Short mmCIF file of C-alpha atoms and ligand atoms in Angstrom, two decimals:
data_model
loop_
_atom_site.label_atom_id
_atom_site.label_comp_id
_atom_site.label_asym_id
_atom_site.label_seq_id
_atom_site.Cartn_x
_atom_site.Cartn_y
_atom_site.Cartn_z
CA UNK A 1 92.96 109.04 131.51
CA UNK A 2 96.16 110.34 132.90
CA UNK A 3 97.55 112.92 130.42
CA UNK A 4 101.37 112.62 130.32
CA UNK A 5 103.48 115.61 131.74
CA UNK A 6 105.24 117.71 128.77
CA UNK A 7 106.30 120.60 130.27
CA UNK A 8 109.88 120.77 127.92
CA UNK A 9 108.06 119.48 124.99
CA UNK A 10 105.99 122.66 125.44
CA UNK A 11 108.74 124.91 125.94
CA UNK A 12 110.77 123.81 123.10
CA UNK A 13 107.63 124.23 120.78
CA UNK A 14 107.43 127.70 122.59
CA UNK A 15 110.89 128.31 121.00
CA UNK A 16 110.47 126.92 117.46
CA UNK A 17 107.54 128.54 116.86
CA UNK A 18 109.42 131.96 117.77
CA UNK A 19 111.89 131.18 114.97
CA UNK A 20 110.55 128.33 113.12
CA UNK A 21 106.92 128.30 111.19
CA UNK A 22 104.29 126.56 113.15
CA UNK A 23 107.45 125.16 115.05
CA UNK A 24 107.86 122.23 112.70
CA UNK A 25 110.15 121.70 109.62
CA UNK A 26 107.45 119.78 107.73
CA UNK A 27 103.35 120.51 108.05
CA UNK A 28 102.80 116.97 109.47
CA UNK A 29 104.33 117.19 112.57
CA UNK A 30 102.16 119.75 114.17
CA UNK A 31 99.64 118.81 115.55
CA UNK A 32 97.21 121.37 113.97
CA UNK A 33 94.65 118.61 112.93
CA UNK A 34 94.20 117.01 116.20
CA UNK A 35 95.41 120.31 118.76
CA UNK A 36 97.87 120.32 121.93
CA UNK A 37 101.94 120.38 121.21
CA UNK A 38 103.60 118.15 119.12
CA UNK A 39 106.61 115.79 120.97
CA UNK A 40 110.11 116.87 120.81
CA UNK A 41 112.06 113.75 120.47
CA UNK A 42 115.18 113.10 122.09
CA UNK A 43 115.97 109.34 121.15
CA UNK A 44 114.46 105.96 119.69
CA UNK A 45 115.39 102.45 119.89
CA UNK A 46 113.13 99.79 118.37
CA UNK A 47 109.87 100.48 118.19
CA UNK A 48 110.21 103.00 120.76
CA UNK A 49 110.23 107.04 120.93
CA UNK A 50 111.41 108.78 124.14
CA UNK A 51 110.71 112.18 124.29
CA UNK A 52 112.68 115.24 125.78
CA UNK A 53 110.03 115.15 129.20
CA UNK A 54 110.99 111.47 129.59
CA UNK A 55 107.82 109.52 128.22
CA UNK A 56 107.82 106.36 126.52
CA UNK A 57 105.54 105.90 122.97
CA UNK A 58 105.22 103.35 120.79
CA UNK A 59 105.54 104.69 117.03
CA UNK A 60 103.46 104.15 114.45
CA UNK A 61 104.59 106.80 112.83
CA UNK A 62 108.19 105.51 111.94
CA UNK A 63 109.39 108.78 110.55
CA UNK A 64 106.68 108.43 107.99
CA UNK A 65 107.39 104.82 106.55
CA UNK A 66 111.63 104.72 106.34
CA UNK A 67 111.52 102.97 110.13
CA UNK A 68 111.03 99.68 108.09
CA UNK A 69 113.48 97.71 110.45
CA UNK A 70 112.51 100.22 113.69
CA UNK A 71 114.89 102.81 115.12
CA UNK A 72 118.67 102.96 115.29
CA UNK A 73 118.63 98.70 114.48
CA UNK A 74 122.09 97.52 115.01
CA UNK A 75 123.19 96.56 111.90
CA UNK A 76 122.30 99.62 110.20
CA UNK A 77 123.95 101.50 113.08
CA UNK A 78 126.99 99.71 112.37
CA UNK A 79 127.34 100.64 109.00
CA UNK A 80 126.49 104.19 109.33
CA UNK A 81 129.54 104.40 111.74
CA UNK A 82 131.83 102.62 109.62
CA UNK A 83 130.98 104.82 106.75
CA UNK A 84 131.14 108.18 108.76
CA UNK A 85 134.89 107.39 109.63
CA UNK A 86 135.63 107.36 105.99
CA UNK A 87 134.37 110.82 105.67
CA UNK A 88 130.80 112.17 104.61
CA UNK A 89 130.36 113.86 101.40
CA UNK A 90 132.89 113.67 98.06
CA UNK A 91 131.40 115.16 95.47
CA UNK A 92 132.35 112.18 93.52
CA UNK A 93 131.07 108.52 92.65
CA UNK A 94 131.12 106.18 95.48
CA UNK A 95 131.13 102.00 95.42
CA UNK A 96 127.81 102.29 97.61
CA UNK A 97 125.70 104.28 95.13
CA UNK A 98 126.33 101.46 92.72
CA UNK A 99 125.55 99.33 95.04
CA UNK A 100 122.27 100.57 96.14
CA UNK A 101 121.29 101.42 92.58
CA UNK A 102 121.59 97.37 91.62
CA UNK A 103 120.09 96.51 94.25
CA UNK A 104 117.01 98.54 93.55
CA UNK A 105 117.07 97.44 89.97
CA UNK A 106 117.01 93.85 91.04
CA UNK A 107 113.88 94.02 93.26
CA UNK A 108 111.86 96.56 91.15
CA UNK A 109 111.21 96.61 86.96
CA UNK A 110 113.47 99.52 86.82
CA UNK A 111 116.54 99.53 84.43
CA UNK A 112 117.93 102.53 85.55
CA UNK A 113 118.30 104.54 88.52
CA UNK A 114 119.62 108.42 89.34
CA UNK A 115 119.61 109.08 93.25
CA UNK A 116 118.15 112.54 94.64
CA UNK A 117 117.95 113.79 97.84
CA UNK A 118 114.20 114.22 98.79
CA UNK A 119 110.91 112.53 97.71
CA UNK A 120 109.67 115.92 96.23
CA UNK A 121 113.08 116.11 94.00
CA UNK A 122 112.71 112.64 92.55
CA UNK A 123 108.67 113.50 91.11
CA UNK A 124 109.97 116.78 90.16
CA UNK A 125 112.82 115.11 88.10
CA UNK A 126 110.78 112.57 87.31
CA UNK A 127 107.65 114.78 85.38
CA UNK A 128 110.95 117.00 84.17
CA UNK A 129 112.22 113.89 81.72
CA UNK A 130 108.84 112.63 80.91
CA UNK A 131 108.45 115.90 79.33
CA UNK A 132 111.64 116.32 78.05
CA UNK A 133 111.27 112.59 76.92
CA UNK A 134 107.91 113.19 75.25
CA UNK A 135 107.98 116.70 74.05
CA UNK A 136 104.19 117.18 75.86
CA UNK A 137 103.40 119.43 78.87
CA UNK A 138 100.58 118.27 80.41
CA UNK A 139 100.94 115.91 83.63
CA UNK A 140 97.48 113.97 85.27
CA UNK A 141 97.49 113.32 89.03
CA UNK A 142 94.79 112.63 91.08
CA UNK A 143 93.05 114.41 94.45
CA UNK A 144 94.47 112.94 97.40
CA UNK A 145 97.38 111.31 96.27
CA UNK A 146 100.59 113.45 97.48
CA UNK A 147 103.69 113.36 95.21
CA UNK A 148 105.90 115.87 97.31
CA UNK A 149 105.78 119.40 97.03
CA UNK A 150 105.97 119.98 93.78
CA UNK A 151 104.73 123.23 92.57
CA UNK A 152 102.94 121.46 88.94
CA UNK A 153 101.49 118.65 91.79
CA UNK A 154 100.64 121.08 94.42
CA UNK A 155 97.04 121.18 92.19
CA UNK A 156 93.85 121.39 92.50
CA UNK A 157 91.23 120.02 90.36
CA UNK A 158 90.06 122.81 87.39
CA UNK A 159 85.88 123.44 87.95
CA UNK A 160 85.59 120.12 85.36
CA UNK A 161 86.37 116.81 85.43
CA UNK A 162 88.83 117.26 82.41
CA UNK A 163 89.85 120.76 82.81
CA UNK A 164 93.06 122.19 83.44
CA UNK A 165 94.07 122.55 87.25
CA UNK A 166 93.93 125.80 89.41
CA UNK A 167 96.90 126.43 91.82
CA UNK A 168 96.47 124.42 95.25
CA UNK A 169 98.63 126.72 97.53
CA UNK A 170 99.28 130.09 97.08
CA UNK A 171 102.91 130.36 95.39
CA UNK A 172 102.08 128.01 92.91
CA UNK A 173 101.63 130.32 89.54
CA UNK A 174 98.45 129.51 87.44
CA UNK A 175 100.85 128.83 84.58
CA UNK A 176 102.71 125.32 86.66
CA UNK A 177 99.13 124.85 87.97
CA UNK A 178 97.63 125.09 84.46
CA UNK A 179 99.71 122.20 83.17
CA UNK A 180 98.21 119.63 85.46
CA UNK A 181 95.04 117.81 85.31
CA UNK A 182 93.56 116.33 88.72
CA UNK A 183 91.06 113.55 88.25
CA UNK A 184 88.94 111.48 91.22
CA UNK A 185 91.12 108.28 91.95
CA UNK A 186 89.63 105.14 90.24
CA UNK A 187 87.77 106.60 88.12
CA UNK A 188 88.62 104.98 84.89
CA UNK A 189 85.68 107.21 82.89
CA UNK A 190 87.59 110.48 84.12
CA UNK A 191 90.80 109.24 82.99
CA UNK A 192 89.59 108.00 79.79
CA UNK A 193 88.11 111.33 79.35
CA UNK A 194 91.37 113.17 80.23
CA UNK A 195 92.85 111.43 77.53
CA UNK A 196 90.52 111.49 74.66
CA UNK A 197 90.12 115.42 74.94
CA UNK A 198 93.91 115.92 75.55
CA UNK A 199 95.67 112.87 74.38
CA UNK A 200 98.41 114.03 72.48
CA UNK A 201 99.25 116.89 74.81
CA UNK A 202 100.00 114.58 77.94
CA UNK A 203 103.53 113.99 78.84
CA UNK A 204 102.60 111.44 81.74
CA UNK A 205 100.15 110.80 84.18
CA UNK A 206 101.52 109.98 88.15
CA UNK A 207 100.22 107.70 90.55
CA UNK A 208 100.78 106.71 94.24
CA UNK A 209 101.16 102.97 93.38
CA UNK A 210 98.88 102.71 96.28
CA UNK A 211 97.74 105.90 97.59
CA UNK A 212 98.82 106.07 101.07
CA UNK A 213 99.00 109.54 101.94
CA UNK A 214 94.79 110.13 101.81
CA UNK A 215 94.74 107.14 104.31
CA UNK A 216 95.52 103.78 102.16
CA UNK A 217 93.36 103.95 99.17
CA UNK A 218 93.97 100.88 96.95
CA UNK A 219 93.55 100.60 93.44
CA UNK A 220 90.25 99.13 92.23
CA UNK A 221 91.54 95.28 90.77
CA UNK A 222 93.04 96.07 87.06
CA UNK A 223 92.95 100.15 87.69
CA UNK A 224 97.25 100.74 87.66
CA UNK A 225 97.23 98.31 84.58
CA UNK A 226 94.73 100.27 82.88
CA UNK A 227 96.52 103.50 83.96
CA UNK A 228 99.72 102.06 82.43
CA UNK A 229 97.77 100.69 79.19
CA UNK A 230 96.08 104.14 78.91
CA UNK A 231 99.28 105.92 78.69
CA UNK A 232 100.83 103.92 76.31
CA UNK A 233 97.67 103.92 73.73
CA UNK A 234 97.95 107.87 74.20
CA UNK A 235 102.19 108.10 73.75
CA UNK A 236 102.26 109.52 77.54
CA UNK A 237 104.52 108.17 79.93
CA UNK A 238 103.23 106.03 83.40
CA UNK A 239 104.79 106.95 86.15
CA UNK A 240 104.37 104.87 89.61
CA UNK A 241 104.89 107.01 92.65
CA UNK A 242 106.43 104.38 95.39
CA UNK A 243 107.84 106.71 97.44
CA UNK A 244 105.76 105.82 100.61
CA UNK A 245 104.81 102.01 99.45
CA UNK A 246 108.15 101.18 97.84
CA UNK A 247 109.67 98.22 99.90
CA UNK A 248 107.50 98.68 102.36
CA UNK A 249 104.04 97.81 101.12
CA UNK A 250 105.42 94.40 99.87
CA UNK A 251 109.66 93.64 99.14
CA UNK A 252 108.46 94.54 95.72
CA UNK A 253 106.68 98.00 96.83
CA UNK A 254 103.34 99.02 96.06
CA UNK A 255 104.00 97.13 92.34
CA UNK A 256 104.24 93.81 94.18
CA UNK A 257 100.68 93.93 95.33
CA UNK A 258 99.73 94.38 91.24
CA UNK A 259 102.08 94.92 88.67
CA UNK A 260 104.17 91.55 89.26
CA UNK A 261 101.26 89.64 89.03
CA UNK A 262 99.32 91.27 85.80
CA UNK A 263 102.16 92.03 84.37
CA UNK A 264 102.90 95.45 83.51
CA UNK A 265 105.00 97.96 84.26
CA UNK A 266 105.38 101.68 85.31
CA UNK A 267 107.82 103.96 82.53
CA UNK A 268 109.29 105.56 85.99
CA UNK A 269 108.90 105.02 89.43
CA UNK A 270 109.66 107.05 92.26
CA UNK A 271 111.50 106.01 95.53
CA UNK A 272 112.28 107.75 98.85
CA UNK A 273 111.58 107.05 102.93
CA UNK A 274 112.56 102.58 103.36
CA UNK A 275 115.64 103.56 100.28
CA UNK A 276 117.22 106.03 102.45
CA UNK A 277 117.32 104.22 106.06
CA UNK A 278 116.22 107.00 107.86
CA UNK A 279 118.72 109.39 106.03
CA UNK A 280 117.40 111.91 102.96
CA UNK A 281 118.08 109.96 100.25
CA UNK A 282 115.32 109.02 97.62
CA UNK A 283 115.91 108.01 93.18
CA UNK A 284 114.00 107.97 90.19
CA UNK A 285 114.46 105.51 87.63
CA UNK A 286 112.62 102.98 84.83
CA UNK A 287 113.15 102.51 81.34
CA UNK A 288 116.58 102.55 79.80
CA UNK A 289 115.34 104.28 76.90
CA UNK A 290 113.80 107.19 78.77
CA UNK A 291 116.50 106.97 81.74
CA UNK A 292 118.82 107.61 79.02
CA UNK A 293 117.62 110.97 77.87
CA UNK A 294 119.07 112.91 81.17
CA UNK A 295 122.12 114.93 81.43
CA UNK A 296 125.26 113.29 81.19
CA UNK A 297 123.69 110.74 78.52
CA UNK A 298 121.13 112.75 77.60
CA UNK A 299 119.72 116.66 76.74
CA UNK A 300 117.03 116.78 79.93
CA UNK A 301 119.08 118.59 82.79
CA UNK A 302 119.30 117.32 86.52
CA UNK A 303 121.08 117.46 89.85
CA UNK A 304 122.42 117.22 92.85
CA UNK A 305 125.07 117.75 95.49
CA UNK A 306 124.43 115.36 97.67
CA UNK A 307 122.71 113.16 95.70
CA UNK A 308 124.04 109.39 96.83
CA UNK A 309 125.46 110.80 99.44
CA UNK A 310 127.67 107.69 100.76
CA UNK A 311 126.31 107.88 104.33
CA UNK A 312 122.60 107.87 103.51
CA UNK A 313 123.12 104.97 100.86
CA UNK A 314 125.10 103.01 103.12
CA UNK A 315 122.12 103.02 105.72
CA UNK A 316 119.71 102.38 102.65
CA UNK A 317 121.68 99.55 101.24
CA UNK A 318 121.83 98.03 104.53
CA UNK A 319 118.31 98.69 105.51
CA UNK A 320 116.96 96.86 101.84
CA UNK A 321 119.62 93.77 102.77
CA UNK A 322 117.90 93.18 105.87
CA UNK A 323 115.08 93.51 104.57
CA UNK A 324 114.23 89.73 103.50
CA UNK A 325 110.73 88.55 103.02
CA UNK A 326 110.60 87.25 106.66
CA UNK A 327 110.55 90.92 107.81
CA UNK A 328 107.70 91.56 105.30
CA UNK A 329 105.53 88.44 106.76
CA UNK A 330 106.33 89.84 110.37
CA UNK A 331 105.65 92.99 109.31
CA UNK A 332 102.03 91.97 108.16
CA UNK A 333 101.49 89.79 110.94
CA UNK A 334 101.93 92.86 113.40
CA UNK A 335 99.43 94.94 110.92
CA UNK A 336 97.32 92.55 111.54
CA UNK A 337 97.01 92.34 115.05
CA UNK A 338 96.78 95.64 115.22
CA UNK A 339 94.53 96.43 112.29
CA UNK A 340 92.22 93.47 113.99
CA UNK A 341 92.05 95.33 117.19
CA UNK A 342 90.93 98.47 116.11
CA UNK A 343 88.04 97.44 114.92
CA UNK A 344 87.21 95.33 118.17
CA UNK A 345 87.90 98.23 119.96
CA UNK A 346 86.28 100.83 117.39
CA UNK A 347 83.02 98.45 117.28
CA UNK A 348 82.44 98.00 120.59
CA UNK A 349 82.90 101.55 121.33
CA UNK A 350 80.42 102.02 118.64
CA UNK A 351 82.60 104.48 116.39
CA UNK A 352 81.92 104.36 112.86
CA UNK A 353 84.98 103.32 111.06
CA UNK A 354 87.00 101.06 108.28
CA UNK A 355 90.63 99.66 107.97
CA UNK A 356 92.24 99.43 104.85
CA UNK A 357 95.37 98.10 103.65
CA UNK A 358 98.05 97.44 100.82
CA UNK A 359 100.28 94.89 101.97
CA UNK A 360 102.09 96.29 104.99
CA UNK A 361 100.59 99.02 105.22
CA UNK A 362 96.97 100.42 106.57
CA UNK A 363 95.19 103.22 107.78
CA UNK A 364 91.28 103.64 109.87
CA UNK A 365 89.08 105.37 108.30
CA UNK A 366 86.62 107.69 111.22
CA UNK A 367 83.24 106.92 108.92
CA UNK A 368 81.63 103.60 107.61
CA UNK A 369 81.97 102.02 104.47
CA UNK A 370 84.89 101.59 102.06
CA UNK A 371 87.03 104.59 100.75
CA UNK A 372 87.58 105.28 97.21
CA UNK A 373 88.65 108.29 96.61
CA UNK A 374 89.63 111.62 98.18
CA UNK A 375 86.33 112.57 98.61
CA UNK A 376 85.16 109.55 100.59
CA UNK A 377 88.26 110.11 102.72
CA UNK A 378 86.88 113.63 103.31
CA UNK A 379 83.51 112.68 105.12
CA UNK A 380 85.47 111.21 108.50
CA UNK A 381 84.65 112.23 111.96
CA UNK A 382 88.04 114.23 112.34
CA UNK A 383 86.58 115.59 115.51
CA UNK A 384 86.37 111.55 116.51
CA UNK A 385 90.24 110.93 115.01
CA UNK A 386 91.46 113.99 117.07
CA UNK A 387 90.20 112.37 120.74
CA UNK A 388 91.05 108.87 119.76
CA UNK A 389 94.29 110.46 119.03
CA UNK A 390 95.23 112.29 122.02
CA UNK A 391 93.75 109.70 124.22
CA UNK A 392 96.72 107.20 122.24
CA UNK A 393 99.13 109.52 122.86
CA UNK A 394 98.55 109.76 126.48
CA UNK A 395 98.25 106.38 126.99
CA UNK A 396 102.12 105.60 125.33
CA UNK A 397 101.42 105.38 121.62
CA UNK A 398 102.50 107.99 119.04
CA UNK A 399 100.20 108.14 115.86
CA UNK A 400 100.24 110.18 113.08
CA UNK A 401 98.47 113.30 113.94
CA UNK A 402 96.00 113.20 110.97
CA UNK A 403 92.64 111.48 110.27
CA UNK A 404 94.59 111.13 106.61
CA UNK A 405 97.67 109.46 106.79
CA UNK A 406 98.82 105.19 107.01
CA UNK A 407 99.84 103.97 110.00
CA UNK A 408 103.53 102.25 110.19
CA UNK A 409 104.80 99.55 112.01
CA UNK A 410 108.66 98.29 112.09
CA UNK A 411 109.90 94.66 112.22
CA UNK A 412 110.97 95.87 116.00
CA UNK A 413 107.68 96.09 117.09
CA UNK A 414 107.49 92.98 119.77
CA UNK A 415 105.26 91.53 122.03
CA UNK A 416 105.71 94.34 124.25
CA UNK A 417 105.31 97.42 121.73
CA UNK A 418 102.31 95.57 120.35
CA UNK A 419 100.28 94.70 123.68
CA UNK A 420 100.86 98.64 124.95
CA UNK A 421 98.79 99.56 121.70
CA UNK A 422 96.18 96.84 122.33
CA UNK A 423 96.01 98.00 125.95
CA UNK A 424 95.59 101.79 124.91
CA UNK A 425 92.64 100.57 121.98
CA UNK A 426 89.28 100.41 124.03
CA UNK A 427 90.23 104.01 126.02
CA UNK A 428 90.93 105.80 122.38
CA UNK A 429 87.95 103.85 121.23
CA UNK A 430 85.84 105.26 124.03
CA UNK A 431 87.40 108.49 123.93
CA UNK A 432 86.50 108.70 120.22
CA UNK A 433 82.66 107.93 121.32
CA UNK A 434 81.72 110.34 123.63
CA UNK A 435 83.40 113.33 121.12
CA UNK A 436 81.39 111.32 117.91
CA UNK A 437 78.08 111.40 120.17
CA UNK A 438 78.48 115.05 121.75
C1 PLP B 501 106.58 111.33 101.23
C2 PLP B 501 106.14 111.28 99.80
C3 PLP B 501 106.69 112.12 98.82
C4 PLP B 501 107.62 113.25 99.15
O1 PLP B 501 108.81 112.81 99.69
P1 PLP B 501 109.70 113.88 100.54
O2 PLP B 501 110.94 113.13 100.83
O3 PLP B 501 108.88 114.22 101.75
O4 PLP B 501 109.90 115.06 99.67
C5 PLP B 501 106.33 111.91 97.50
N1 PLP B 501 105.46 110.96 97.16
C6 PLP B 501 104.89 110.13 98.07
C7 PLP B 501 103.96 109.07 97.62
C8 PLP B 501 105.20 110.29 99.42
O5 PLP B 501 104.59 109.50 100.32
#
C-alpha cells in the first residue's frame, strides 16, 4: 500500500489546531476515530475531492449528504452566480424563499414551512413550538439518533428505561437534560412505557425518520406509524427528523420509504444538508395548525438573520429541481454496486460485517448480524473500520472517518469514480483482516 504524500495537509492541520479546536469546525472531520490528519480540501468537481497536496479521492462523504447531485454541478453553479450578482443578504422576503418553501410542501406532507440556517436550529425550533404548541415539557429521543446539537437532545439515557435523561456533554445543565427521555430505538415496549408513566407531560417525541447518523438503522416495518399513532393517543406531537434522509433517502425523504405508503404523517419534520445545495440553509415545517402558532402568526418566538438567505435557497431550489426520480434510481443503482462489493470484498477477506440501507442511503456495519439499535451499533470492530479506512483513503477514496456514520454517493459518481472504489475494496478488506485477527 502506497500511503499518499500530505505534507501541506499536515501543516495546515498543524495551524488549525494552534487556533482552532482539534483543528476542525465540526467533531466529524477529525479524524480522532480512525487516527492520522484529516484532508484539507482545496476543490471538488463531481464526485471528486482534490486536496491541498494534490491527491485525487473519490467522496463518499459528500459534505455529509447535501452532495446529492456531486460537487460544484453546473446548473447549480449557474444559479448561484446569477444570484450572487444580485447581491447576498436583504434582510427582507425574497421570490426564492417562496419558491423553495412550495416546493418542499409539494414533495413532503408538510403545510407549512419557516427556513433556518443550520440542522441544529430547525430541531431546536422545532421541540420550541411543540412545547409552546402543547403546553408539555417533556421531549423523547432515542440513543443513537443525532438531532443536532441541541442542548435538551445532547442526552443521555436516565439509569431506567423511562427515567428522565442525565446531561450527555458537559455544558448541558441537568435541568435541559432533565426534560428529555432517551429510549433504545425500536423498542415499541420502551416507548409505550414512556408514555403510560408520563403521558400527559410529553410535548413530542423526535425521530431520525431513518436513523442514519448511528450507521443506517431502519425502522422495524410499522415502528414510525406506531411512533406517530402513539403520540397522538397521548396529545404529544410526532416529529420526523429528515434532516440527513430528507430527499435523499428517497425524492420523498426518509417518509417515502414508510409514511407514503401506510399512510401517516409526522406533526413536524425537520430538513437541512440536500435543501440547502451545499449552502447552510435547513426549515422546519408540518401542520398548519401547529405551524401557525409561531411568531408573526403566532405567540411561540423564533428567528433568524439569514434565514432564506437568497443565495443558499437558490442553490437548494435548484438542487431539489434537478433532482427528478431518475437521479434517485441512479443514485440507488450506484449504492448498489457499491454496497454489493463490500461485502465481496469484506467476505472474502473474512471481516465480520453487515450493510444496511434506507433507500439511497447505507452504511457497513464492522460485526455480524443485523443492527437495531445503538447498542448493536456499539459492538463493531472500530479497530477493523479504522485500517479499512486509512487503507481507502490511501488508495483514492475519502470515507467518513467513523465506524458510525452512512456512506453518500452523488448522481456524479460514474463509471470511473465507481471502479476506483471497487479497485480500492479487497486492499481495505485485507487491511481490515490482519488488524481484526492481530
Ligand atoms: C446533520 C443532522 C442534524 C444537524 O444538522 P446541522 O446542520 O449539522 O446542525 C440534525 N439531524 C440530523 C438527522 C442530522 O443528520
Amino acid at each position: 500500500m502506497t500511503a499518499r504524500p500530505a505534507p501541506v495537509s499536515s501543516t495546515l492541520f498543524e495551524r488549525a489546531q494552534a487556533v482552532t479546536p482539534g483543528g476542525v469546525n465540526s467533531p466529524v472531520r477529525a479524524f480522532n476515530a480512525v487516527g492520522g490528519t484529516p484532508r484539507f480540501i482545496r476543490s471538488a468537481k463531481g464526485a471528486w475531492l482534490t486536496d491541498v497536496d494534490g491527491n485525487d479521492y473519490v467522496d463518499l462523504i459528500c459534505s455529509w449528504g447535501p452532495m446529492l447531485l456531486g460537487h460544484a454541478h453546473p446548473e447549480v453553479q449557474a444559479a448561484i452566480a446569477q444570484a450572487v450578482t444580485r447581491g447576498t443578504s436583504y434582510g427582507t422576503p425574497t421570490e426564492p424563499e417562496v419558491e423553495l418553501a412550495e416546493e418542499i410542501v409539494s414533495r413532503t406532507p408538510v403545510e407549512k414551512v419557516r427556513f433556518v440556517s443550520s440542522g441544529t436550529e430547525a430541531t431546536m425550533s422545532a421541540l420550541r413550538l411543540a412545547r409552546g404548541f402543547t403546553g408539555r415539557d417533556i421531549v423523547i429521543k432515542f440513543a443513537g439518533c443525532y438531532h443536532g446539537h441541541v442542548d435538551a437532545l445532547l442526552a443521555s439515557a436516565g439509569s431506567g428505561l423511562a427515567t428522565l435523561a442525565v446531561p450527555g456533554t458537559p455544558g448541558v445543565p441537568a435541568s435541559a437534560a432533565g426534560e428529555t427521555i432517551v429510549l433504545p430505538y425500536n423498542d415499541r415496549a420502551a416507548v409505550s412505557a414512556a408514555f403510560a408513566e408520563h403521558g400527559d407531560r410529553i410535548a413530542c417525541l423526535i425521530t431520525e425518520a431513518t436513523p442514519g447518523n448511528m450507521g443506517v438503522v431502519p425502522p422495524a416495518p410499522g415502528f414510525n406509524g406506531f411512533l406517530a399513532q402513539t403520540c397522538r393517543d397521548h396529545g404529544a406531537l410526532f416529529i420526523s427528523d429528515e434532516v440527513m434522509t430528507g430527499f435523499r433517502a428517497t425524492r420523498e425523504g426518509g417518509w417515502g420509504l414508510d409514511g407514503a405508503v401506510e399512510g401517516w404523517t409526522p406533526d413536524l419534520m425537520t430538513f437541512g444538508k440536500v435543501m440547502g445545495g451545499g449552502f447552510p440553509a435547513a426549515a422546519f415545517g408540518g401542520r398548519a395548525d401547529v405551524m401557525s402558532r409561531l411568531a408573526p402568526e403566532g405567540p411561540v418566538y423564533q428567528a433568524g438573520t439569514l434565514s432564506g438567505n437568497p443565495i443558499a435557497t437558490t442553490a437548494g431550489l435548484a438542487t431539489l429541481r434537478l433532482a427528478t426520480p431518475e437521479v434517485y434510481a441512479d443514485l440507488s443503482a450506484t449504492a448498489d454496486t457499491i454496497k454489493s462489493a463490500v461485502v465481496d470484498a469484506l467476505t472474502a477477506a473474512g471481516v465480520p460485517h453487515g450493510v444496511q440501507s434506507a433507500g439511497t442511503m447505507f452504511s457497513v456495519f464492522f460485526r455480524d448480524g443485523e443492527v437495531t439499535d445503538f447498542a448493536g451499533a456499539s459492538t463493531q470492530d472500530t479497530q477493523a473500520f479504522a485500517a479499512f479506512f486509512h487503507a481507502m483513503l490511501d488508495a483514492g477514496v475519502y470515507l467518513p472517518p467513523s465506524a458510525f456514520e452512512s456512506w453518500f454517493v452523488s448522481s456524479a459518481h460514474d463509471e470511473r469514480a465507481v471502479s476506483t472504489v471497487l479497485a480500492a475494496l479487497p486492499g481495505a478488506a485485507r487491511a481490515a483482516a490482519a488488524i481484526g485477527s492481530a
